[in-house]
Short mmCIF file of C-alpha atoms and ligand atoms in Angstrom, two decimals:
data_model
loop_
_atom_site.label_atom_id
_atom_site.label_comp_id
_atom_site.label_asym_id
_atom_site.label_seq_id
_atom_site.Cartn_x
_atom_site.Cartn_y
_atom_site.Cartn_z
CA UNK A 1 13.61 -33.12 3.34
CA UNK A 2 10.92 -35.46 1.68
CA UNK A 3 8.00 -33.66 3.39
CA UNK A 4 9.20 -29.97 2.75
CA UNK A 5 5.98 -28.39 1.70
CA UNK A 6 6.51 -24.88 -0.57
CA UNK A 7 3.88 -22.23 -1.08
CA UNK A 8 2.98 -20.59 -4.46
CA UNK A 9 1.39 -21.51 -7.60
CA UNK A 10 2.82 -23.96 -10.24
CA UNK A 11 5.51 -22.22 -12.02
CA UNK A 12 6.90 -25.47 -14.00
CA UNK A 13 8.24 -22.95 -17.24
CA UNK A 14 10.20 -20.98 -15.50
CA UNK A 15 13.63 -19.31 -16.36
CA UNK A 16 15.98 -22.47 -15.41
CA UNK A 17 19.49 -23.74 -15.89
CA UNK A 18 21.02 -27.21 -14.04
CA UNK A 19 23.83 -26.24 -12.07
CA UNK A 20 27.28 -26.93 -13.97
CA UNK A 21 28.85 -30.67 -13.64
CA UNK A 22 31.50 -28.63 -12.06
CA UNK A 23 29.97 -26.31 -9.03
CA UNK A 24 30.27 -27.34 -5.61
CA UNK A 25 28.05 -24.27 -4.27
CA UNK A 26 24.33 -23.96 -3.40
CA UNK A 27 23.18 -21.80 -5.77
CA UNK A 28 25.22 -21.11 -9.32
CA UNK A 29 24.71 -18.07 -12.24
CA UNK A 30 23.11 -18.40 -15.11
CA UNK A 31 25.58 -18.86 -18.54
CA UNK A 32 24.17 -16.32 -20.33
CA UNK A 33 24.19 -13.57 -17.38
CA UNK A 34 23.21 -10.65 -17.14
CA UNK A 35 19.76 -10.97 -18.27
CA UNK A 36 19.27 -7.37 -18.77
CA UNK A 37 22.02 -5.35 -20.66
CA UNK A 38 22.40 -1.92 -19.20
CA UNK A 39 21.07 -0.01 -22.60
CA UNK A 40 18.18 -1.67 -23.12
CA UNK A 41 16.23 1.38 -23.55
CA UNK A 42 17.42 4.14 -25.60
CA UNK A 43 16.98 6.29 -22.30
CA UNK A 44 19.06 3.62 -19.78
CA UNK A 45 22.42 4.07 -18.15
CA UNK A 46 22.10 0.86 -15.91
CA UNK A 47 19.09 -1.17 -15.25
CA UNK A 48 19.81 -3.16 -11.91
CA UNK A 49 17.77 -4.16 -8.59
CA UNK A 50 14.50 -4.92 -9.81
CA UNK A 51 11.55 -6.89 -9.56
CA UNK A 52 9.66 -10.16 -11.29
CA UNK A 53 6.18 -11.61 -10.94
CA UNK A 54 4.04 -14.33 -12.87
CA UNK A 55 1.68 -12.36 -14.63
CA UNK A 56 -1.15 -13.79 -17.11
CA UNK A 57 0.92 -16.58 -19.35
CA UNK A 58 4.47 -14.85 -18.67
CA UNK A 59 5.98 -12.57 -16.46
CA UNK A 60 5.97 -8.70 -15.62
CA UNK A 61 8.17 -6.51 -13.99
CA UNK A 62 9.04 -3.08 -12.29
CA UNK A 63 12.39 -2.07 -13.58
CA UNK A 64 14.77 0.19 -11.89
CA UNK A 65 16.22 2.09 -14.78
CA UNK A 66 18.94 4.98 -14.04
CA UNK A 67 18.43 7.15 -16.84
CA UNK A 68 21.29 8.89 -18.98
CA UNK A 69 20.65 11.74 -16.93
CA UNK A 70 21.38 9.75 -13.89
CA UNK A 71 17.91 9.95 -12.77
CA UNK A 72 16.45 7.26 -10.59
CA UNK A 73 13.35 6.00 -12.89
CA UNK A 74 10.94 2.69 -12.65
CA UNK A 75 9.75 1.10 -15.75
CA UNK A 76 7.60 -1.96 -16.65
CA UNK A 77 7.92 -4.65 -18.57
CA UNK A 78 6.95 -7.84 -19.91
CA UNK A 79 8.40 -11.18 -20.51
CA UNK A 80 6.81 -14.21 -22.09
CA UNK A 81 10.14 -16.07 -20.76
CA UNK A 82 10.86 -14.28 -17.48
CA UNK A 83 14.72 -13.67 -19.35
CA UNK A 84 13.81 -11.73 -22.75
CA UNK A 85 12.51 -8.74 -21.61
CA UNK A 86 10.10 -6.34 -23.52
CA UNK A 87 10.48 -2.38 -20.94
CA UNK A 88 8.86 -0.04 -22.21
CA UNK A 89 10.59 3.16 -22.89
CA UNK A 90 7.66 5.70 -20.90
CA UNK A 91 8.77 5.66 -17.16
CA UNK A 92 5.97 4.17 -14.52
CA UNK A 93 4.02 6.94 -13.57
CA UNK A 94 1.88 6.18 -10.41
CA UNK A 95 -1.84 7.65 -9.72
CA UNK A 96 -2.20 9.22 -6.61
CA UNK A 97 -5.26 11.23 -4.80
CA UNK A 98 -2.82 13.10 -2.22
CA UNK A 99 -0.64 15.59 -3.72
CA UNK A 100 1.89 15.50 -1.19
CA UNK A 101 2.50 11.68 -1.50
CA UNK A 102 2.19 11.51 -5.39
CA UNK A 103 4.98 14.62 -5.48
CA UNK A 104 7.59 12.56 -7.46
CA UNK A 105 10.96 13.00 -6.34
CA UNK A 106 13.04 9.82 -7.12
CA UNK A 107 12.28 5.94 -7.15
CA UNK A 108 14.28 3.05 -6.81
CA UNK A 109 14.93 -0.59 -5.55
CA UNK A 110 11.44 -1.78 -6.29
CA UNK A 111 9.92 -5.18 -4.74
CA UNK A 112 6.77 -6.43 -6.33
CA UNK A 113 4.66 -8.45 -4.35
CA UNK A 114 1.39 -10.40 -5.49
CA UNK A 115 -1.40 -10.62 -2.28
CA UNK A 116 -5.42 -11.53 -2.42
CA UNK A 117 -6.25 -9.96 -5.47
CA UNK A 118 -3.75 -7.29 -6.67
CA UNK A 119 0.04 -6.88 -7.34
CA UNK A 120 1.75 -4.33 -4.41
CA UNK A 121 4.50 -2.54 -5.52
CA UNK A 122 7.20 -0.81 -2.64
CA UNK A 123 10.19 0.86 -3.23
CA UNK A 124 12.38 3.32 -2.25
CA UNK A 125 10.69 6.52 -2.01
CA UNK A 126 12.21 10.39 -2.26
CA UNK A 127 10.37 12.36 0.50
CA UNK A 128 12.72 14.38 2.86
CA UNK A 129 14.70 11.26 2.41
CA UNK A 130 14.13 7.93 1.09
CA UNK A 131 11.32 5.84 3.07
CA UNK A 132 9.20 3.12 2.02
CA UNK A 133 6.41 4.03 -1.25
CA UNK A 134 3.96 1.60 -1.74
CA UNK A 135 1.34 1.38 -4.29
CA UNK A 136 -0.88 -1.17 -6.30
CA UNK A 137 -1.62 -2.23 -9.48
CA UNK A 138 -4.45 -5.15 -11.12
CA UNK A 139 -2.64 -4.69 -14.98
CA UNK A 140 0.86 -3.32 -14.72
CA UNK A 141 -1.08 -0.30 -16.82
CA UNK A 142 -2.38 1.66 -14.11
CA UNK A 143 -0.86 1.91 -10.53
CA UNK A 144 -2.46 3.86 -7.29
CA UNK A 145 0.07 5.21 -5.60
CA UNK A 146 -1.01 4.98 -1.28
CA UNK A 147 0.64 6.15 2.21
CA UNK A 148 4.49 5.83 2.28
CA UNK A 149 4.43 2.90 5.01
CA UNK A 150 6.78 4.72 7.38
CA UNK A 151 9.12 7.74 8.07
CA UNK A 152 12.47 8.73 6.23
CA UNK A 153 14.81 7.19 6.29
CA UNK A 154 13.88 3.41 5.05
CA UNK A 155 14.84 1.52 2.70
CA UNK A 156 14.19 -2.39 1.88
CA UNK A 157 10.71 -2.23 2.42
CA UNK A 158 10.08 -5.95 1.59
CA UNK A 159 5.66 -7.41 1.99
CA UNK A 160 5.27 -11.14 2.97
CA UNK A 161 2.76 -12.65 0.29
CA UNK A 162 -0.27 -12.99 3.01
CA UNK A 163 -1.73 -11.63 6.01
CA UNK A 164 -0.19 -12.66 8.94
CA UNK A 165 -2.17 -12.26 12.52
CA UNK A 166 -4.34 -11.18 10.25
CA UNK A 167 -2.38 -7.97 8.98
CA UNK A 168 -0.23 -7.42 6.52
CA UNK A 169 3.43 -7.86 6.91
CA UNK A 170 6.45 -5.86 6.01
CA UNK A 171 10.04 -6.21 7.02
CA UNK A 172 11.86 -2.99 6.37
CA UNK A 173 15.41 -1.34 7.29
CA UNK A 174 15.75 1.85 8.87
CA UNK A 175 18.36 3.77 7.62
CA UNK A 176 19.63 7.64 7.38
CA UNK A 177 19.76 10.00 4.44
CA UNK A 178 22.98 8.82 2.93
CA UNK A 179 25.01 5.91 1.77
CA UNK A 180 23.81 4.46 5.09
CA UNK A 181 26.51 2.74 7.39
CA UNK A 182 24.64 0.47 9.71
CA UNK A 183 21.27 -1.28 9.36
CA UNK A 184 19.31 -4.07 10.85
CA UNK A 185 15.94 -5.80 9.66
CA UNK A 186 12.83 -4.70 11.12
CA UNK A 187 9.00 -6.16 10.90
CA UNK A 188 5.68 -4.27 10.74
CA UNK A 189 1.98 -4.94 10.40
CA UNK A 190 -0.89 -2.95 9.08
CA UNK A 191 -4.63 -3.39 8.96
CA UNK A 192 -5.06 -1.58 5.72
CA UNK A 193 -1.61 -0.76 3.92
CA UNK A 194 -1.86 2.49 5.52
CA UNK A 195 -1.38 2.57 9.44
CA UNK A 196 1.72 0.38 9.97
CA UNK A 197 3.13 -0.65 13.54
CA UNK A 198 3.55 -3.49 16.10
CA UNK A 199 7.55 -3.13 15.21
CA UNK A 200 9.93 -5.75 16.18
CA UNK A 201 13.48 -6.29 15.49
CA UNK A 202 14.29 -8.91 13.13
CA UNK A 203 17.94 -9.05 12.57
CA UNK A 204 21.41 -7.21 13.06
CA UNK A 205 24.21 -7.47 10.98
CA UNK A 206 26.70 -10.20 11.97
CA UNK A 207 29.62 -9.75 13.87
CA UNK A 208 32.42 -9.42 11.30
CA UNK A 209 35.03 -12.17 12.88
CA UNK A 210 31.56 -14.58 12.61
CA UNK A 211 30.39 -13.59 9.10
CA UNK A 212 32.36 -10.43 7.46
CA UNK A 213 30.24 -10.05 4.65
CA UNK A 214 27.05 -9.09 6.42
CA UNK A 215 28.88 -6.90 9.43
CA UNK A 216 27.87 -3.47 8.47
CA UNK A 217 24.11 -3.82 7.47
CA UNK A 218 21.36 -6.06 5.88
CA UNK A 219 18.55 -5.61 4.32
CA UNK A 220 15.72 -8.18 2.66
CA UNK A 221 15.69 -8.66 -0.86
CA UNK A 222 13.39 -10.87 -2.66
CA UNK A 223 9.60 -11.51 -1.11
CA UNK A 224 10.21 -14.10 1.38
CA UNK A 225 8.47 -17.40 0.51
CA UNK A 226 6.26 -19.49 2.99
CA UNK A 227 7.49 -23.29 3.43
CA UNK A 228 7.12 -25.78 6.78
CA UNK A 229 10.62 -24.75 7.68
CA UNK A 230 9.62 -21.25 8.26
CA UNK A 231 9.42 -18.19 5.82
CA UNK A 232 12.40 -18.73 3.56
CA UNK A 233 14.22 -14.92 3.16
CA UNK A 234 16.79 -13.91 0.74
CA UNK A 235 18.56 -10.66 2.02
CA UNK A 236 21.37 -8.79 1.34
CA UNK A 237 24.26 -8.11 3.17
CA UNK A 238 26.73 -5.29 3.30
CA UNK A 239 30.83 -5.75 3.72
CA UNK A 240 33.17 -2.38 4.15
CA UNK A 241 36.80 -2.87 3.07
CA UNK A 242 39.39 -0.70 2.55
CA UNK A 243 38.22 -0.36 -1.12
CA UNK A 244 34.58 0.42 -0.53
CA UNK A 245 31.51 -1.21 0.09
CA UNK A 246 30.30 -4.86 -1.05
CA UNK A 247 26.61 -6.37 -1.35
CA UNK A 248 26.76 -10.07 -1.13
CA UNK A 249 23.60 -12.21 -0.11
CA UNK A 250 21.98 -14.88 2.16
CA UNK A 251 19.39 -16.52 3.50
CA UNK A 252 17.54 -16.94 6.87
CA UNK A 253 14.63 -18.58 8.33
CA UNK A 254 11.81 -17.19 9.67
CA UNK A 255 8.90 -18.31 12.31
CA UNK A 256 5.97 -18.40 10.36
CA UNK A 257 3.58 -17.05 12.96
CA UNK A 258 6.45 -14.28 14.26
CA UNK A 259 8.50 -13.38 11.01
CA UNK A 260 10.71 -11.27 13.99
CA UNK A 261 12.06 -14.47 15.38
CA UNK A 262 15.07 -16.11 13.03
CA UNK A 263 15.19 -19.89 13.69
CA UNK A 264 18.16 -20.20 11.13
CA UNK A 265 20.52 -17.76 9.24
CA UNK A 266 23.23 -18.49 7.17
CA UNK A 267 27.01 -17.60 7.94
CA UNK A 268 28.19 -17.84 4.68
CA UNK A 269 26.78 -15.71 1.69
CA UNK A 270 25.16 -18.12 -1.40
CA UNK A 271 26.37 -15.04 -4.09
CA UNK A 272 29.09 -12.62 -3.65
CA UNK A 273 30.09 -10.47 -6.36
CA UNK A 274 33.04 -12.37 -8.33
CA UNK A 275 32.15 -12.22 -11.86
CA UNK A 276 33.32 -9.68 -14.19
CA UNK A 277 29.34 -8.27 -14.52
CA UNK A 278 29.26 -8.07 -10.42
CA UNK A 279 32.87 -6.50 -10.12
CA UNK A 280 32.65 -4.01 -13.21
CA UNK A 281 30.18 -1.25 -13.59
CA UNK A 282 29.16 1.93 -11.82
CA UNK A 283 29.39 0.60 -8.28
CA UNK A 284 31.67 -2.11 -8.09
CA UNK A 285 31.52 -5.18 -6.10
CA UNK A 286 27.53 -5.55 -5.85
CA UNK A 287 25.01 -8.48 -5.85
CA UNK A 288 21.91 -7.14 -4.55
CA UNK A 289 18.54 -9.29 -5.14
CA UNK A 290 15.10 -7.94 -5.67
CA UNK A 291 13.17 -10.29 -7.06
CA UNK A 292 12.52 -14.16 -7.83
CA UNK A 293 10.44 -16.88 -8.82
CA UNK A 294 9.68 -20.16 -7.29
CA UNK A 295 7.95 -23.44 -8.75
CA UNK A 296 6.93 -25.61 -5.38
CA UNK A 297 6.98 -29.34 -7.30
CA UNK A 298 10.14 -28.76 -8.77
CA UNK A 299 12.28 -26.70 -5.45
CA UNK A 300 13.21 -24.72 -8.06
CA UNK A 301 14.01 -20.81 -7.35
CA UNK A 302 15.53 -18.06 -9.83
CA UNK A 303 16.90 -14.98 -8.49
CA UNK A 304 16.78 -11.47 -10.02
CA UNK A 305 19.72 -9.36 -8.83
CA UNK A 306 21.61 -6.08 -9.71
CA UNK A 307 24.91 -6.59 -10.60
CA UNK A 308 27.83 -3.54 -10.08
CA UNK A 309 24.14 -0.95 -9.90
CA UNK A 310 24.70 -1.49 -13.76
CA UNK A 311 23.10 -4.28 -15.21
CA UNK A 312 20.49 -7.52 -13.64
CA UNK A 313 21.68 -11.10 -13.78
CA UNK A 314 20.06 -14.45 -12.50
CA UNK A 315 21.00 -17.16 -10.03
CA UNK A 316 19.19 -20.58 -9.57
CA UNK A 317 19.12 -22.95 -6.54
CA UNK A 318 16.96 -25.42 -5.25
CA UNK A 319 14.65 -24.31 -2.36
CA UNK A 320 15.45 -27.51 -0.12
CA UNK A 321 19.21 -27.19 -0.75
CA UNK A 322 19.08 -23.78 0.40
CA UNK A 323 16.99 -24.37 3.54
CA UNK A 324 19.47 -27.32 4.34
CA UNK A 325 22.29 -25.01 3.86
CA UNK A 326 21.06 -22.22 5.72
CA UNK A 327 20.17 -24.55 8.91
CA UNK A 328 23.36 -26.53 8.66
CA UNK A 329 25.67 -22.97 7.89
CA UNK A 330 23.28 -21.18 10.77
CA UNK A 331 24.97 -18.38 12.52
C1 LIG B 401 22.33 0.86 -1.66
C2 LIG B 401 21.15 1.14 -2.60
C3 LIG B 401 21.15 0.16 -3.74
C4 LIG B 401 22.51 0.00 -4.37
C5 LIG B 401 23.58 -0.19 -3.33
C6 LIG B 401 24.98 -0.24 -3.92
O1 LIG B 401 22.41 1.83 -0.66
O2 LIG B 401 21.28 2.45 -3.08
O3 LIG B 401 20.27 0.66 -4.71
O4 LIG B 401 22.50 -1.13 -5.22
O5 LIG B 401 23.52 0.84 -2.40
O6 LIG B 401 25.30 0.97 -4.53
#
């Protein structure tokens, strides 16, 4: 894949790690997981599922951290490294002009997603249910809190890095109130990050005999990044055994001109939870990604995930092995 072309800026310091002389598999952990120890603030029971960007010389982020009152809370932080992380300990507090949307209730799962000239944060939003919050933010000081993008109950609310048709672009998964059962990817557009519509179905889960660990939902995880072979998405994907759920993830391929339409998606997972960190913790048996950073020279991708809902870890894999794999492993 000589002529694979990647979007995004130059990213040539970021967090990296060769895969071990001894692993066969397409993407591989890094040594010195998880990134993000659970207690990192004096306030934190588990900081998990969260979300990366470049930002000035480093990095910033928008932490989900459960506090010790089991509260779902978002924090920021900063990283000079992208892996030592500076959160601070006050909890993001967002700036709204409608009372009824700004009315915090919780906040989790957050995706941050840099388009034209500002950083766009969405999450998972408490308001008669979780749906989709979305807000913006030029410093990762102050953020302005807008519409929730759809109706309860959402979750995954995921934005593609540009316009597309000349809207912006959101794939989302509608869900109900609970620990939700079923779920299959969705795509919207919006002239103005307010009105969104023009829905189409993306993706179901898979039939279990085909591909068990996505067979009772999916939902998208990290932005999806723009290459020739179609918008490159990371999602997650949702097994139910006998001993509860597990959150294992994937990739597809997406048109770039019709995001609904998957040209390639794989059959196997790239990370299912097997280490101690994604076995052990407050939900077992959970890798659920978020978040991650690309550099186009190198192929080079590193992906933030929550481990067990307890602590965030990293994987690494090179974008052109993962396309390959997803086209040659495609459902
Ligand atoms: C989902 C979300 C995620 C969580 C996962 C596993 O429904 O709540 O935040 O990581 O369950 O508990």
């Amino acid at each position: 894949m000589t002529d694979l072309k990647i979007v995004g800026a130059a990213l040539p310091g970021m967090p990296w790690e060769e895969r071990p002389a001894d692993c066969k598999q397409v993407m591989w952990r890094y040594s010195k997981n998880p990134v993000i120890p659970r207690d990192i603030l004096p306030t934190s029971n588990s900081v998990f599922n969260s979300a990366v960007v470049p930002f000035k010389d480093g990095y910033a982020g928008v932490f989900r951290c459960d506090d010790t009152s089991r509260r779902m809370r978002l924090h920021v932080g900063f990283s000079k490294d992208g892996i030592n992380w500076d959160i601070k300990e006050d909890k993001l507090e967002f700036q709204c002009d409608d009372e009824e949307i700004g009315n915090f209730v919780y906040v989790y799962d957050p995706r941050v997603c840099f388009i034209d000239d500002r950083y766009y944060v969405t999450w998972c939003n408490g308001y008669y249910g979780p749906t989709i919050g979305v807000a913006y933010t030029f410093d990762f000081e102050t953020f302005h809190q807008l519409e929730n993008a759809f109706l309860p109950s959402n979750r995954n609310g995921v934005l593609f890095p540009r316009k597309i048709n000349g809207n912006f672009a959101m794939v989302s998964r509608p869900s109900d109130n609970g620990h939700t059962p079923f779920g299959d990817i969705f795509y919207s557009e919006s002239p103005d990050m307010a009105f969104w519509g023009k829905h189409r179905h993306v993706m179901s889960p898979a039939p279990f005999e085909e591909s068990a660990w996505q067979c009772m939902k999916i939902g998208a995880g990290p932005i999806p990044i723009e290459t020739s072979e179609g918008w490159l998405m990371i999602y997650h994907g949702v097994l139910r055994s006998c001993n509860g759920y597990v959150y294992s993830f994937g990739s597809a391929l997406l048109d770039l001109d019709q995001p609904w339409k998957v040209l390639y998606r794989s059959r196997p997972y790239l990370i299912a939870p097997q280490t101690e960190y994604e076995c052990m913790g407050d939900v077992p048996n959970v890798a659920f990604p978020c978040a991650a950073l690309h550099d186009p020279e190198t192929r080079r991708i590193a992906v933030y995930y929550g481990c067990a809902d307890t602590v965030t870890g990293l994987a690494f894999g090179y974008i052109d092995e993962i396309i390959r794999f997803t086209k040659e492993n495609s459902l």
